Each structure stands twice: as structure tokens, then as C-alpha cells.
């Protein structure tokens, strides 16, 4: 815009403003403001718009003037009311105009350097041996607060002021006062008025003599943050140009006194607290008016400053220091006082490099250097991604020395080393097996995790040193001199733990730390692994779901060594109780008949191998590193610490009553998650935790069990036998568990075929009895094929032979007797032999009846032969005639046969009749016996379905 028309008016305005500014301050000798040169009036022009700051050229001057009276528009609003920070207690809209009621401010360009105060200088701390730091830091803290040697006198007490400053925290204490303004006041309960701006990890706070307020704001360490505190009737705070809060309730009523001739300034702490911050504060300026959002943005950008301001940090030669209200010197600790210097505007405003270069001091091969750098979350320098000039300048800045032979990323398969000297930079192919140092480029946002006491703490790498800082007031630092890794408190540099005799390549991983206070060794994990990873002992990271899967993923096998699925049990856990909160714990059961080993018919027992599978859930515990739908075996030593079902058996021999009790002798316990686990920390290691209500506990126990059975041998060897087994769940202190009747399963016989029996079934029988017992029934049927072949068929053949003697002529008595006696003797011997192999029973068996009937029939045949022979040899013919009459009367003999066929003797006819009767009786016996066997067996088998 053309400024030639506004020069004269601007010159007159500037003269008026200068007059108003200097007259009130003529009597104040301690006022320090910026130099105010006169405005150039040549080529000046009338401003088209006084709100346009570009109308003033080459001006370093600011304007101050009295605020003009406000006029009221048609809406009833005062013109000066728009945009004021709380003059009327409104919300303090940060987008409105400057509250100087329409007077245009002259903007002062920022200087290339601003004043800086360094508290608890990290450079100074690095010169002190780690073992001695705590004592030195405690001594330093007493004298480190910066007290401004000048008062805050602005010429007249002000009701509205703005204070802006840059803050760079190295570490955070519990409270961190970075600016405090105070002045004596007789009407205050404290004896003085004060305003303090400070911060802790997640809040900034404002404290005054009248109120105290906290506001959510996450402080970021090791980066510059710009704050502007604007105080009028309201208190408003900006951070990095953005509005944090406007509070109309925190009315302090003391700005006038704070800016009077007695106002004092503490920077980096509070003289009444005495503990300085860990960090730097730069460019503190006090503005005697309220800044609006646009003005705050310009101050934040370090472009130019609107209007009058006052620098509150002075050069070192004007700094007196001290820790009392008067600001006395303390020469004996002068070296520990806050260090006052300057910092460039560019360093405040420009973001720094995205990566940190860490020097790996151990000499390693190129491959091992890459591996160590990878574990640190970085990579070796890559000449294809980093420019040569940047390598030269940055290495000199970081390491402050020439570099000779440092490994870089391999180029085209070759191992290249880097050398930087003041005059040049060289890349040399030295082969891959030399032992060299290396430079690891690690992104600044790389998180290092320290896990101890079941907590995860995040750390970031510190530039230009082998150390890591945390927002949790801790620091990990490696000393290459004594080969130790330290864990320090950043509040006082107190040593919390250390690892001795550790080389650079061992910095990350699961380390054994010595704790000085307890003199104990503890395993802490320090690595770049995040919450979804598992930290291997050597520092490598693997997915958390790859741990405890019976497959080695860590080179040190730590992913399989550190498995304890059930270690997390509450202190009140009692394995005598099931842990059911309401009612009784429901236990699912599955029974399996694995083998039938032996049947003892004499003792009435069946030796079997049975397996019981009980499933339940224990809500009192959590489980680690188990995965959905994957069964995980729990070591028996761990299973013994948990509640297990106490199963009592009935229908077995006494010694087997507790053979399936899982509480007595645990066997195979499995756990299966029904939902994904949550990544947590336990005992300083990463675990996937699943709650007990989402985990099925399955206990499998098998044993050789002898069942006691009531054998029914009446139709032996065509019998089938039934054995009953009852399982009762018995509580130990109280009856707090029961079988789940809806989830009781059974599995049929899975063993090999039986030699003497056929398996019929193994199944559950529903019972309606108190105590919720479960009855399983085993039924088997005897195989009778061998008995048919060695017993029944021989008896049948012998019986037929014995009956065949009736076909031998009556005159051949010797042959008839020989055959009959021989069959009887053989049958009796067979009976005796078979009887000795039969199971003992008090009641007769079918096979006993079978053998006895056959012996009896053969004996009757023998006696019949004798009777028929006697009849055949008798001389009395009248006997034959009487017999014939009797035969005819009884119609035994067919009377309708021709007479010539009746010429045989009566004895022969009696022989024939006896033979047919014997055969009829025998076959009738066969029919009766086998019908009975068939019906009885069918009934037994039918009852088993």
C-alpha cells in the first residue's frame, strides 16, 4: 500500500505517544525498555487504515496511549468491549482485535538472538560422575532459581498485563514453576500478592494469592513450548499459539501491585519452594496490555512484537541470583546457578532433525552392527538417504570430533565404512569382518519401554548422549567408562538400579538389575518392544501371541522359558473351595471307557481303564499366554495349587474309590481361552491375560479301575453281564460344586476287540437321587462260539451215537453195551473236564444242565438196553402175548399193518419204540433249551437299549 500520504499524521502520533510514555517514567530509574527511535517522516503518507501495521516502515518503535472512551453502537455494545480478555467477565474470544480500543500498535521485529536461562544444565550434569550426581543435584537445587535483578515497574501500576515465554523441559518434577511474579502486600493473607505459572505431566496450573487452577495440557519434554499468560479481570493462557483456557473465576485483584515498584520475578522455580526446573526458559517478555490471539500468534512465531514490552531476562553480568527475597549473592555456589546465555530465534522456531544419531562404541562386524542397531529401533547410516553435506555438519555437531571408519549401510552388497575429517568425507570398502564402531540413526519418536514392577514406562533417546528420558521422572543412562547401565530419578539424579559389566550391544533386552536400596536382583526389560510385543532376553521383539506356543522364536528361548500360565492367583485363593459366588459350581463331565482288561468271573469283577474329563471355570484367577480354542497343558506342579473336582466312585473295589479324584493326584490339566487375551504386564514381563470366566479348565484323568459286578451265569455261556459305576462330586469343606446334568457326555468303548466277550454299551443312566450322582452302565455279552464247538457239538454227537445202539440187533448185546458204556464214559469225562473250567456259582448254569441231561440220557439208554435184552431172552411166551395185547390196546403198535409185518418179536418192537421215544425226548430237550437261551439272551440285550 502507498504510505506517502500518512507520514505526517503518523509522525505526530508517534511524538504524542513518546511523550505519554516517557513522562510517567521519568522518575523511575530501574525501568528497562527497548530503545525507541523516532519515526521517519519523509515519504510518509496518510494511512488508509490505521489497523494495518504494514503502514509503518523500518519501525522498531511501539506506541502506547491512553485508551479512548468507548462509544456505544445501536446494539448497545461498547466498541472497545469486542475482543477484550475479560474486562466484562466474558468468555474471552481469542479471535477478536487487540484490546487497545482501536489504536494501531507499531510492531517491533524480533531480534536474531534472545535471552536464555538454563536450569540444572544437562551439560553440567554430564560432567559429574553418575554415582555422585544425587548429592551434587541436591546442592545445586538450593541456588538454581533465576531471580530477575530488575523490578516489574512499568511506569504505573497496570490492571492488565501479558507475560510470554518459551519453556524447554528436560525432565519434569512433580511440580514445575517456570515463572512467578510476586510483590509485598499488606492486605494479603500471605503478606504478598503472587501469580505463578507452572506445569506437571498432564496439566498446567495457575496459582495466585486468590485461587489455584489446573488445566489439562500434556507437556512434551525436550521441545520448546511457547506460553502466554494474559491477566486482566480474567486469566487466559495460550500454549504454542492455541488457547488453553479462559477462566473468569480466578480473579486475582493484584496485577497493579505486581507491576508496581516492588514487583519481583522468579524464573525456573519459586523462591519459597526452592527447587528449580530441569530445563530452559527463553525470551520472557511482559506486555502492559492484553494480547489477543493474533498478537499471541506473532509473538509465538517470533516475527515481531506488538507494542510495548519489557525483557525480563538480563545478561549474566547483571544477574545477582540468590535464593532469598532480597536476591543476595551466594558466591560459594556460583557455578551451580542458573546459566544465562542467548539462543537463536531459528533454534526456537525451527523443528529439529527427525532422527538421532547414536554412536555405537563397541567394535563389531558390519552384520552385528546392523543387528544391534535394529534392536535399538534404528538402522546404520544410509548414504543414499542422507546427503553428504548433512553427514559432515551433523557428525561434527553431534560428536564434536572426527570420525574414522564407522560402519554404514551396505551399498550394493559391499560393507562400507565412513570417515569424516575437517577437510573431507570418505567411504571405504573394508570388507565385512572387520571390527569397527558404527553410527545408528534412530527416529526421535522411537519409544523404548522399561518394564519393572509390572509397569511399563516409555523412554525417548536423548541426543548427543547414550541416555533415555521418561515423562515418569526417570532416566536410563549408559556409562561407557565403567560399563554400567543406570536407572536414575530425574528429580534428584538418585540411582534407582543398575546393571554392571554390560557392553553396548547388550543394552536392550531382559536384564538383571541390582537395586541399591533392597540389595536384590530383579529382571527388568528394556527394549523398543511395544505392548503387543514380547521382549526377548536379547532385546528382539516378537508378537505376543507367539509366546508359549511350543515353538522357539527368540534366540535365547526366552519366549518358551518364561511361561507360567497360572501363576496369577490372588492371595486369598483357597483350593479347598470351588470359588462359586452364587450357588454351586457347575462341572461338566465326559466319561470314556478306554479298555476292558480282565474279567474275573469267580470274584465278579471287571478290570477296566476309564478316563474322566471334567470341565469348569474358576473366576478367581487369570491366565497368561493362552489363546482362543487352543488347548494348553498346565504343568502338574501348577495344577496342584488349584481347586480340582473330588470325584468319589461307587461300584468299584475299595482301593479304587478315589482313583478318578482329580484333587488327590492331578494328571493332565488343560486350559482353553474362549476369548482373546488382553496384553498386560505381570512380574516385569509381557503377557496375554485372560480372565477366569473366559477360560475353560479341563482336567483329564485316567486310571485302571476294577468294577464290582453281580454276574448272572444261569444261561452261561450265552450270558450277558452288566456293571454299574456311580460318580459323585464331593465337596471338601462344603458341598459347593455339582455335576451339570445337561452337559454329561460319555464315549463308547474305544479299545480293541475282546476275546471272550462282545461289548454291548457303556452309557449314562439317569438317576433321581439326592447329591446329583451320575450312573454309568457297562454291558458285555459272552462269545459262545468256542463253547458250541468244544462242548455242545461233542455232546450232541455223543448223544446221537448213544441213541444209535437201538439200531444194533438185540442179539448183539456186546456191541450195544460197548457203544452205550463208551458214550457214557466219554460224556462223563467231558462233563468233568468242562465243569472244572466253568466259573464258580452257587446256582446251576445252563451248561451244567446241558451236560447233566446228556449224561442222564446216555445212562437211561444203557439201562434201556439191559431191559430190552432181558425181555428178548425171556422163555415165557405169555409175556409176549400180554405185551402184544397191551401194545394193541395202547395203539402203540400200528394195528392196521398187515399181519405179515407183525411177525417180529415183542422185544424188537419194544426196542424200536424205546429208540423213537429217546430220540423224541432228546430233540424236545434241544428245542426247549435253545428256545430258552434265545429268549433269555434276547431279553437281556433288549433291556440294554
PDB file of C-alpha atoms in Angstrom, residues 412-507:
ATOM      1  CA  UNK A 412      25.402 -52.967  -3.489  1.00  0.00           C
ATOM      2  CA  UNK A 413      26.227 -55.856  -1.196  1.00  0.00           C
ATOM      3  CA  UNK A 414      29.510 -54.316  -0.002  1.00  0.00           C
ATOM      4  CA  UNK A 415      30.288 -53.267   3.574  1.00  0.00           C
ATOM      5  CA  UNK A 416      31.196 -49.579   3.552  1.00  0.00           C
ATOM      6  CA  UNK A 417      32.769 -47.562   6.338  1.00  0.00           C
ATOM      7  CA  UNK A 418      32.521 -43.811   6.851  1.00  0.00           C
ATOM      8  CA  UNK A 419      35.325 -41.433   7.818  1.00  0.00           C
ATOM      9  CA  UNK A 420      34.765 -37.720   8.441  1.00  0.00           C
ATOM     10  CA  UNK A 421      37.616 -35.248   8.899  1.00  0.00           C
ATOM     11  CA  UNK A 422      37.591 -31.436   8.958  1.00  0.00           C
ATOM     12  CA  UNK A 423      38.636 -31.427   5.319  1.00  0.00           C
ATOM     13  CA  UNK A 424      36.716 -34.269   3.685  1.00  0.00           C
ATOM     14  CA  UNK A 425      34.465 -37.303   3.974  1.00  0.00           C
ATOM     15  CA  UNK A 426      35.407 -40.774   2.724  1.00  0.00           C
ATOM     16  CA  UNK A 427      33.614 -44.053   2.065  1.00  0.00           C
ATOM     17  CA  UNK A 428      35.867 -47.110   2.100  1.00  0.00           C
ATOM     18  CA  UNK A 429      35.102 -50.764   1.365  1.00  0.00           C
ATOM     19  CA  UNK A 430      36.997 -52.586   4.118  1.00  0.00           C
ATOM     20  CA  UNK A 431      35.254 -55.935   3.956  1.00  0.00           C
ATOM     21  CA  UNK A 432      32.539 -57.120   6.312  1.00  0.00           C
ATOM     22  CA  UNK A 433      34.505 -58.889   9.015  1.00  0.00           C
ATOM     23  CA  UNK A 434      36.496 -56.014  10.487  1.00  0.00           C
ATOM     24  CA  UNK A 435      35.590 -54.815  13.965  1.00  0.00           C
ATOM     25  CA  UNK A 436      34.549 -51.151  13.750  1.00  0.00           C
ATOM     26  CA  UNK A 437      32.350 -48.718  15.564  1.00  0.00           C
ATOM     27  CA  UNK A 438      29.150 -47.533  13.902  1.00  0.00           C
ATOM     28  CA  UNK A 439      26.559 -44.779  13.868  1.00  0.00           C
ATOM     29  CA  UNK A 440      22.954 -45.794  14.332  1.00  0.00           C
ATOM     30  CA  UNK A 441      20.239 -43.492  13.032  1.00  0.00           C
ATOM     31  CA  UNK A 442      17.216 -43.811  15.338  1.00  0.00           C
ATOM     32  CA  UNK A 443      13.924 -41.947  14.772  1.00  0.00           C
ATOM     33  CA  UNK A 444      13.211 -39.457  17.530  1.00  0.00           C
ATOM     34  CA  UNK A 445       9.732 -40.840  18.062  1.00  0.00           C
ATOM     35  CA  UNK A 446      11.079 -44.334  18.818  1.00  0.00           C
ATOM     36  CA  UNK A 447       9.665 -45.478  22.131  1.00  0.00           C
ATOM     37  CA  UNK A 448      11.862 -47.517  24.438  1.00  0.00           C
ATOM     38  CA  UNK A 449       9.986 -49.424  27.119  1.00  0.00           C
ATOM     39  CA  UNK A 450      11.301 -50.179  30.568  1.00  0.00           C
ATOM     40  CA  UNK A 451       9.211 -52.809  32.316  1.00  0.00           C
ATOM     41  CA  UNK A 452       9.565 -53.319  36.038  1.00  0.00           C
ATOM     42  CA  UNK A 453       7.199 -53.814  38.955  1.00  0.00           C
ATOM     43  CA  UNK A 454       4.534 -54.792  36.435  1.00  0.00           C
ATOM     44  CA  UNK A 455       4.521 -51.292  34.946  1.00  0.00           C
ATOM     45  CA  UNK A 456       5.600 -50.098  31.504  1.00  0.00           C
ATOM     46  CA  UNK A 457       7.458 -46.800  31.279  1.00  0.00           C
ATOM     47  CA  UNK A 458       8.101 -45.087  27.971  1.00  0.00           C
ATOM     48  CA  UNK A 459      11.519 -43.591  27.243  1.00  0.00           C
ATOM     49  CA  UNK A 460      12.923 -41.484  24.408  1.00  0.00           C
ATOM     50  CA  UNK A 461      16.527 -41.315  23.287  1.00  0.00           C
ATOM     51  CA  UNK A 462      18.454 -38.176  24.239  1.00  0.00           C
ATOM     52  CA  UNK A 463      20.508 -36.515  21.538  1.00  0.00           C
ATOM     53  CA  UNK A 464      24.266 -36.413  21.833  1.00  0.00           C
ATOM     54  CA  UNK A 465      24.438 -38.981  24.660  1.00  0.00           C
ATOM     55  CA  UNK A 466      23.665 -42.621  25.290  1.00  0.00           C
ATOM     56  CA  UNK A 467      20.716 -41.971  27.570  1.00  0.00           C
ATOM     57  CA  UNK A 468      16.957 -42.138  27.507  1.00  0.00           C
ATOM     58  CA  UNK A 469      14.451 -39.948  29.333  1.00  0.00           C
ATOM     59  CA  UNK A 470      10.912 -40.635  30.517  1.00  0.00           C
ATOM     60  CA  UNK A 471       7.940 -38.477  31.393  1.00  0.00           C
ATOM     61  CA  UNK A 472       7.805 -40.509  34.605  1.00  0.00           C
ATOM     62  CA  UNK A 473      10.778 -38.723  36.172  1.00  0.00           C
ATOM     63  CA  UNK A 474      13.278 -41.413  35.262  1.00  0.00           C
ATOM     64  CA  UNK A 475      16.307 -41.668  33.037  1.00  0.00           C
ATOM     65  CA  UNK A 476      18.267 -44.630  31.707  1.00  0.00           C
ATOM     66  CA  UNK A 477      21.903 -43.789  31.068  1.00  0.00           C
ATOM     67  CA  UNK A 478      24.845 -45.863  29.913  1.00  0.00           C
ATOM     68  CA  UNK A 479      28.351 -45.151  31.103  1.00  0.00           C
ATOM     69  CA  UNK A 480      30.904 -46.342  28.590  1.00  0.00           C
ATOM     70  CA  UNK A 481      33.643 -45.731  31.141  1.00  0.00           C
ATOM     71  CA  UNK A 482      32.579 -48.184  33.841  1.00  0.00           C
ATOM     72  CA  UNK A 483      30.367 -50.319  31.553  1.00  0.00           C
ATOM     73  CA  UNK A 484      27.228 -49.836  33.619  1.00  0.00           C
ATOM     74  CA  UNK A 485      23.637 -49.090  32.741  1.00  0.00           C
ATOM     75  CA  UNK A 486      21.884 -46.877  35.279  1.00  0.00           C
ATOM     76  CA  UNK A 487      18.270 -46.137  36.082  1.00  0.00           C
ATOM     77  CA  UNK A 488      18.153 -42.669  37.645  1.00  0.00           C
ATOM     78  CA  UNK A 489      15.495 -40.430  39.122  1.00  0.00           C
ATOM     79  CA  UNK A 490      15.398 -37.186  37.187  1.00  0.00           C
ATOM     80  CA  UNK A 491      14.091 -35.383  40.252  1.00  0.00           C
ATOM     81  CA  UNK A 492      17.396 -35.655  42.066  1.00  0.00           C
ATOM     82  CA  UNK A 493      19.546 -37.965  39.914  1.00  0.00           C
ATOM     83  CA  UNK A 494      19.199 -40.668  42.558  1.00  0.00           C
ATOM     84  CA  UNK A 495      20.366 -44.092  41.415  1.00  0.00           C
ATOM     85  CA  UNK A 496      17.390 -46.464  41.410  1.00  0.00           C
ATOM     86  CA  UNK A 497      19.000 -49.516  39.813  1.00  0.00           C
ATOM     87  CA  UNK A 498      21.977 -50.524  37.737  1.00  0.00           C
ATOM     88  CA  UNK A 499      23.338 -53.275  35.508  1.00  0.00           C
ATOM     89  CA  UNK A 500      27.058 -53.913  35.844  1.00  0.00           C
ATOM     90  CA  UNK A 501      29.532 -55.282  33.296  1.00  0.00           C
ATOM     91  CA  UNK A 502      27.349 -54.664  30.287  1.00  0.00           C
ATOM     92  CA  UNK A 503      28.594 -53.890  26.811  1.00  0.00           C
ATOM     93  CA  UNK A 504      26.894 -51.605  24.332  1.00  0.00           C
ATOM     94  CA  UNK A 505      25.379 -54.431  22.304  1.00  0.00           C
ATOM     95  CA  UNK A 506      23.690 -55.739  25.464  1.00  0.00           C
ATOM     96  CA  UNK A 507      21.884 -52.534  26.407  1.00  0.00           C
TER      97      UNK A 507
END
